[in-house]
């Protein structure tokens, strides 16, 4: 009788995992299709790839696409218990760790660009040129690589040579040999996000002061920029909560396996997928010029508007 109950529980568990994996695949596919459409729109108009805020937006989209593909691949491999050698998993970990930081650092840079546009309009053309945008992208990748370099330096010093040739299920936890390494990684990440969050809050306060003093069309534009910064802050908050997910999941795993699976998929959808779908909302749909171009290409040129002529 106990064996039959175990069999039923096992079948129910597998069915739940199947449903959750299918749901994740649908969401990932949907977000990737939207992002690829936005990236295509970006490259179709000269105005977009010569304007700093759109260049940074495209950088965010490419980063989000890469993160979605990598994390989803790791999720499927974990579900099917597919093992790979540690050195190959290490490459995946390096890329995913780097671009896990690229998105929030880019969000902070985009907030600063909005701050300059609204609070320092006379210097915006000088400070936010196409050349400076490319320099910003290099700086973003440089800053994003520091946490990964620190964490991997500790791992290389602690790992044995035989570890690199072992076949394992690829996960972040396999690179945390000692508990303090996890604390170090979390501390560095939270320091980064604290600096970024403070930057966004200060920018929000400065823009709010300008918004109250503005009038007419300037007031409307300024308040729209203020809402954009607020959305960046919310997006960054979701990314910050993502850092606490492994700790919560480890605690829940000690209580109940079914609850652990539910919490893990909830965290993945809420704190991994949701922040990545906010980028299209903030700049892809709320931005008038980008939305017009997106509508034009999504409808294969059937939609035409005179406004498109202003940024061709």
Coordinates of C-alpha atoms in Angstrom, one line a residue:
X1 CA 0.0 0.0 0.0
X2 CA 2.9 2.4 0.9
X3 CA 4.5 1.5 -2.5
X4 CA 1.3 2.4 -4.3
X5 CA 1.1 5.7 -2.5
X6 CA 4.7 6.5 -3.4
X7 CA 4.1 5.7 -7.0
X8 CA 1.0 7.9 -7.1
X9 CA 3.0 10.8 -5.4
X10 CA 5.8 10.3 -7.9
X11 CA 3.4 10.4 -10.9
X12 CA 1.8 13.6 -9.5
X13 CA 5.2 15.2 -9.0
X14 CA 6.3 14.4 -12.5
X15 CA 3.0 15.7 -13.9
X16 CA 3.4 19.0 -11.9
X17 CA 7.0 19.4 -13.2
X18 CA 5.9 18.7 -16.8
X19 CA 3.2 21.4 -16.5
X20 CA 5.6 23.9 -15.0
X21 CA 8.3 23.2 -17.6
X22 CA 5.8 23.6 -20.5
X23 CA 4.6 26.9 -19.0
X24 CA 8.1 28.2 -18.7
X25 CA 8.8 27.2 -22.3
X26 CA 5.8 29.1 -23.5
X27 CA 6.8 32.2 -21.6
X28 CA 10.4 32.1 -22.7
X29 CA 9.4 31.6 -26.3
X30 CA 7.0 34.5 -26.1
X31 CA 9.5 36.9 -24.5
X32 CA 12.2 35.9 -27.0
X33 CA 9.9 36.5 -30.0
X34 CA 9.0 40.0 -28.6
X35 CA 12.6 40.8 -27.9
X36 CA 13.8 39.6 -31.4
X37 CA 11.1 41.8 -33.0
X38 CA 12.3 44.8 -30.9
X39 CA 15.9 44.1 -31.9
X40 CA 15.0 43.9 -35.5
X41 CA 13.1 47.2 -35.3
X42 CA 16.1 48.8 -33.6
X43 CA 18.4 47.9 -36.5
X44 CA 16.0 48.9 -39.2
X45 CA 16.0 52.7 -38.4
X46 CA 19.2 54.8 -38.5
X47 CA 17.7 57.1 -35.8
X48 CA 17.6 54.3 -33.2
X49 CA 21.2 53.0 -33.6
X50 CA 22.6 56.5 -33.4
X51 CA 20.7 57.6 -30.3
X52 CA 22.2 56.7 -26.9
X53 CA 19.0 55.6 -25.1
X54 CA 18.0 53.2 -27.9
X55 CA 21.5 51.8 -28.1
X56 CA 21.4 51.1 -24.3
X57 CA 17.9 49.6 -24.8
X58 CA 19.2 47.3 -27.5
X59 CA 22.1 46.3 -25.2
X60 CA 19.5 45.3 -22.5
X61 CA 17.4 43.3 -25.0
X62 CA 20.5 41.3 -26.2
X63 CA 21.5 40.7 -22.6
X64 CA 18.0 39.6 -21.7
X65 CA 17.8 37.2 -24.7
X66 CA 21.1 35.6 -23.8
X67 CA 20.1 35.2 -20.1
X68 CA 16.7 33.7 -21.1
X69 CA 18.3 31.2 -23.5
X70 CA 21.1 30.1 -21.0
X71 CA 18.9 29.8 -17.9
X72 CA 16.2 28.0 -19.9
X73 CA 18.8 25.6 -21.3
X74 CA 20.1 24.9 -17.8
X75 CA 16.5 24.4 -16.6
X76 CA 15.8 21.8 -19.3
X77 CA 19.1 20.0 -18.7
X78 CA 18.4 19.9 -14.9
X79 CA 14.9 18.5 -15.6
X80 CA 16.2 15.7 -17.8
X81 CA 19.2 15.1 -15.4
X82 CA 21.6 15.7 -18.3
X83 CA 25.2 16.0 -17.2
X84 CA 28.1 17.8 -18.8
X85 CA 31.8 18.3 -17.8
X86 CA 32.5 21.0 -15.2
X87 CA 34.7 23.0 -17.6
X88 CA 31.8 23.4 -20.0
X89 CA 29.4 24.3 -17.3
X90 CA 32.0 26.9 -16.1
X91 CA 31.9 28.6 -19.5
X92 CA 28.1 28.8 -19.2
X93 CA 28.3 30.1 -15.7
X94 CA 30.8 32.8 -16.7
X95 CA 28.5 34.1 -19.5
X96 CA 25.3 33.9 -17.4
X97 CA 27.0 35.6 -14.4
X98 CA 28.3 38.4 -16.6
X99 CA 25.0 39.2 -18.3
X100 CA 23.1 38.8 -15.1
X101 CA 24.8 42.0 -14.1
X102 CA 24.8 43.7 -17.5
X103 CA 21.0 44.2 -17.5
X104 CA 20.8 46.1 -14.1
X105 CA 24.0 48.1 -14.7
X106 CA 22.5 49.1 -18.1
X107 CA 19.3 50.1 -16.4
X108 CA 21.2 52.4 -14.1
X109 CA 23.0 53.9 -17.1
X110 CA 19.7 54.5 -18.9
X111 CA 18.4 56.2 -15.8
X112 CA 21.5 58.5 -15.8
X113 CA 20.8 59.2 -19.5
X114 CA 17.2 60.3 -18.6
X115 CA 18.6 62.4 -15.8
X116 CA 21.0 64.2 -18.2
X117 CA 18.2 64.7 -20.8
X118 CA 15.8 66.3 -18.3
X119 CA 18.1 68.0 -15.7
X120 CA 21.0 69.0 -18.1
X121 CA 19.3 69.4 -21.5
X122 CA 22.0 71.7 -22.9
X123 CA 24.7 69.1 -22.3
X124 CA 22.7 66.1 -23.4
X125 CA 24.0 66.1 -27.0
X126 CA 27.6 66.3 -25.8
X127 CA 27.4 63.7 -22.9
X128 CA 25.1 61.2 -24.7
X129 CA 26.5 61.0 -28.2
X130 CA 26.8 57.7 -30.2
X131 CA 30.5 57.4 -29.4
X132 CA 29.9 57.8 -25.7
X133 CA 27.2 55.2 -25.8
X134 CA 29.6 52.7 -27.2
X135 CA 32.1 53.6 -24.5
X136 CA 29.3 53.2 -21.9
X137 CA 28.6 49.6 -23.2
X138 CA 32.3 48.7 -22.7
X139 CA 32.3 50.2 -19.2
X140 CA 29.0 48.3 -18.4
X141 CA 30.6 45.0 -19.4
X142 CA 33.8 45.9 -17.5
X143 CA 31.9 46.7 -14.3
X144 CA 29.6 43.6 -14.7
X145 CA 32.6 41.3 -15.0
X146 CA 34.2 42.3 -11.6
X147 CA 31.9 40.1 -9.4
X148 CA 32.4 37.1 -11.7
X149 CA 36.2 37.6 -11.7
X150 CA 36.3 37.8 -7.9
X151 CA 34.0 34.7 -7.4
X152 CA 35.9 32.6 -10.0
X153 CA 39.3 33.6 -8.5
X154 CA 38.2 32.1 -5.2
X155 CA 36.8 29.0 -7.0
X156 CA 40.0 28.4 -8.9
X157 CA 42.0 28.6 -5.7
X158 CA 39.8 26.1 -3.9
X159 CA 38.9 23.6 -6.7
X160 CA 41.0 20.5 -7.5
X161 CA 42.1 19.7 -11.0
X162 CA 40.0 16.5 -11.1
X163 CA 36.9 18.6 -10.6
X164 CA 37.1 20.1 -14.1
X165 CA 36.7 16.7 -15.9
X166 CA 33.8 15.4 -13.7
X167 CA 30.4 15.1 -15.3
X168 CA 27.7 16.9 -13.3
X169 CA 24.3 18.5 -13.7
X170 CA 25.2 22.2 -14.5
X171 CA 24.1 24.6 -11.7
X172 CA 25.5 27.6 -9.9
X173 CA 25.8 25.7 -6.6
X174 CA 28.5 23.4 -8.0
X175 CA 31.0 26.3 -8.0
X176 CA 30.3 27.1 -4.3
X177 CA 32.7 24.7 -2.6
X178 CA 32.6 26.5 0.8
X179 CA 29.6 28.2 2.4
X180 CA 31.5 31.5 2.8
X181 CA 31.9 31.6 -1.0
X182 CA 28.1 31.9 -1.3
X183 CA 28.1 34.7 1.3
X184 CA 30.9 36.5 -0.6
X185 CA 29.0 36.3 -3.9
X186 CA 25.8 37.5 -2.3
X187 CA 27.6 40.4 -0.5
X188 CA 29.3 41.6 -3.7
X189 CA 26.0 41.4 -5.6
X190 CA 24.0 43.3 -3.0
X191 CA 26.7 46.0 -2.8
X192 CA 26.4 46.5 -6.6
X193 CA 22.6 46.6 -6.4
X194 CA 22.7 49.0 -3.4
X195 CA 24.9 51.5 -5.4
X196 CA 22.6 51.2 -8.4
X197 CA 19.4 51.6 -6.4
X198 CA 20.8 54.7 -4.7
X199 CA 21.8 56.1 -8.1
X200 CA 18.2 55.6 -9.4
X201 CA 16.6 57.0 -6.3
X202 CA 18.8 60.2 -6.4
X203 CA 18.0 60.6 -10.1
X204 CA 14.3 60.2 -9.4
X205 CA 14.4 62.9 -6.8
X206 CA 16.3 65.3 -9.0
X207 CA 13.9 64.7 -12.0
X208 CA 10.9 65.1 -9.7
X209 CA 12.2 68.6 -8.7
X210 CA 12.5 69.5 -12.4
X211 CA 9.1 68.1 -13.1
X212 CA 7.4 70.3 -10.5
X213 CA 9.1 73.4 -11.9
X214 CA 8.4 72.5 -15.5
X215 CA 5.3 73.7 -17.5
X216 CA 3.4 72.8 -20.7
X217 CA 5.1 70.3 -23.0
X218 CA 8.2 70.2 -20.9
X219 CA 6.2 69.2 -17.9
X220 CA 4.6 66.3 -19.8
X221 CA 7.9 65.1 -21.1
X222 CA 9.5 65.3 -17.7
X223 CA 6.8 63.4 -15.9
X224 CA 7.1 60.7 -18.6
X225 CA 10.8 60.5 -17.8
X226 CA 10.0 60.3 -14.1
X227 CA 7.7 57.3 -14.7
X228 CA 10.5 55.6 -16.8
X229 CA 12.9 56.0 -13.9
X230 CA 10.3 54.6 -11.5
X231 CA 9.9 51.5 -13.7
X232 CA 13.7 51.1 -13.9
X233 CA 13.7 51.1 -10.0
X234 CA 11.0 48.4 -9.9
X235 CA 12.8 46.3 -12.5
X236 CA 16.0 46.7 -10.5
X237 CA 14.2 45.7 -7.3
X238 CA 13.0 42.4 -8.9
X239 CA 16.6 41.7 -10.0
X240 CA 17.8 42.3 -6.4
X241 CA 15.2 39.9 -4.9
X242 CA 16.6 37.3 -7.4
X243 CA 19.8 37.2 -5.3
X244 CA 17.9 35.9 -2.2
X245 CA 16.1 33.1 -4.2
X246 CA 18.8 30.4 -3.7
X247 CA 18.8 31.0 0.1
X248 CA 15.0 30.7 0.2
X249 CA 14.9 27.7 -2.0
X250 CA 17.6 25.9 0.0
X251 CA 15.6 26.4 3.2
X252 CA 12.3 25.3 1.6
X253 CA 14.0 22.1 0.2
X254 CA 14.6 21.0 3.8
X255 CA 10.8 21.2 4.5
X256 CA 9.1 19.7 1.5
X257 CA 10.1 18.7 -2.1
X258 CA 6.8 19.7 -3.7
X259 CA 6.8 23.1 -2.1
X260 CA 10.5 23.5 -3.2
X261 CA 9.5 22.9 -6.8
X262 CA 6.6 25.3 -6.6
X263 CA 8.8 28.0 -5.0
X264 CA 11.6 27.5 -7.5
X265 CA 9.4 27.9 -10.5
X266 CA 7.6 30.9 -8.9
X267 CA 11.0 32.6 -8.3
X268 CA 12.1 31.9 -11.9
X269 CA 9.0 33.3 -13.5
X270 CA 8.7 36.3 -11.1
X271 CA 12.4 37.3 -10.6
X272 CA 14.0 36.0 -13.8
X273 CA 11.4 36.3 -16.5
X274 CA 9.4 39.3 -15.2
X275 CA 12.2 41.8 -15.1
X276 CA 13.2 40.8 -18.6
X277 CA 9.7 41.4 -20.0
X278 CA 9.6 44.9 -18.5
X279 CA 12.2 46.2 -20.9
X280 CA 10.0 45.9 -23.9
X281 CA 7.2 47.6 -21.9
X282 CA 9.4 50.6 -20.8
X283 CA 11.0 51.4 -24.1
X284 CA 9.3 49.2 -26.7
X285 CA 5.6 50.2 -26.0
X286 CA 5.8 53.4 -24.0
X287 CA 8.2 55.2 -26.3
X288 CA 6.2 56.9 -29.1
X289 CA 8.8 56.7 -31.8
X290 CA 9.8 53.1 -31.2
X291 CA 6.2 52.0 -30.9
X292 CA 5.4 53.5 -34.3
X293 CA 8.3 51.8 -35.9
X294 CA 7.5 48.5 -34.1
X295 CA 3.9 48.7 -35.3
X296 CA 5.1 49.4 -38.9
X297 CA 7.4 46.4 -39.1
X298 CA 5.1 44.0 -37.1
X299 CA 2.4 44.7 -39.7
X300 CA 4.9 44.2 -42.5
X301 CA 4.6 47.9 -43.6
X302 CA 0.8 47.9 -43.8
X303 CA 0.7 50.6 -41.1
X304 CA 1.9 54.0 -42.2
X305 CA 2.2 57.2 -40.2
X306 CA 3.6 60.6 -41.1
X307 CA 5.5 60.6 -37.8
X308 CA 7.8 57.9 -39.2
X309 CA 9.3 60.5 -41.5
X310 CA 10.8 62.5 -38.7
X311 CA 13.3 59.7 -37.7
X312 CA 14.0 57.9 -40.9

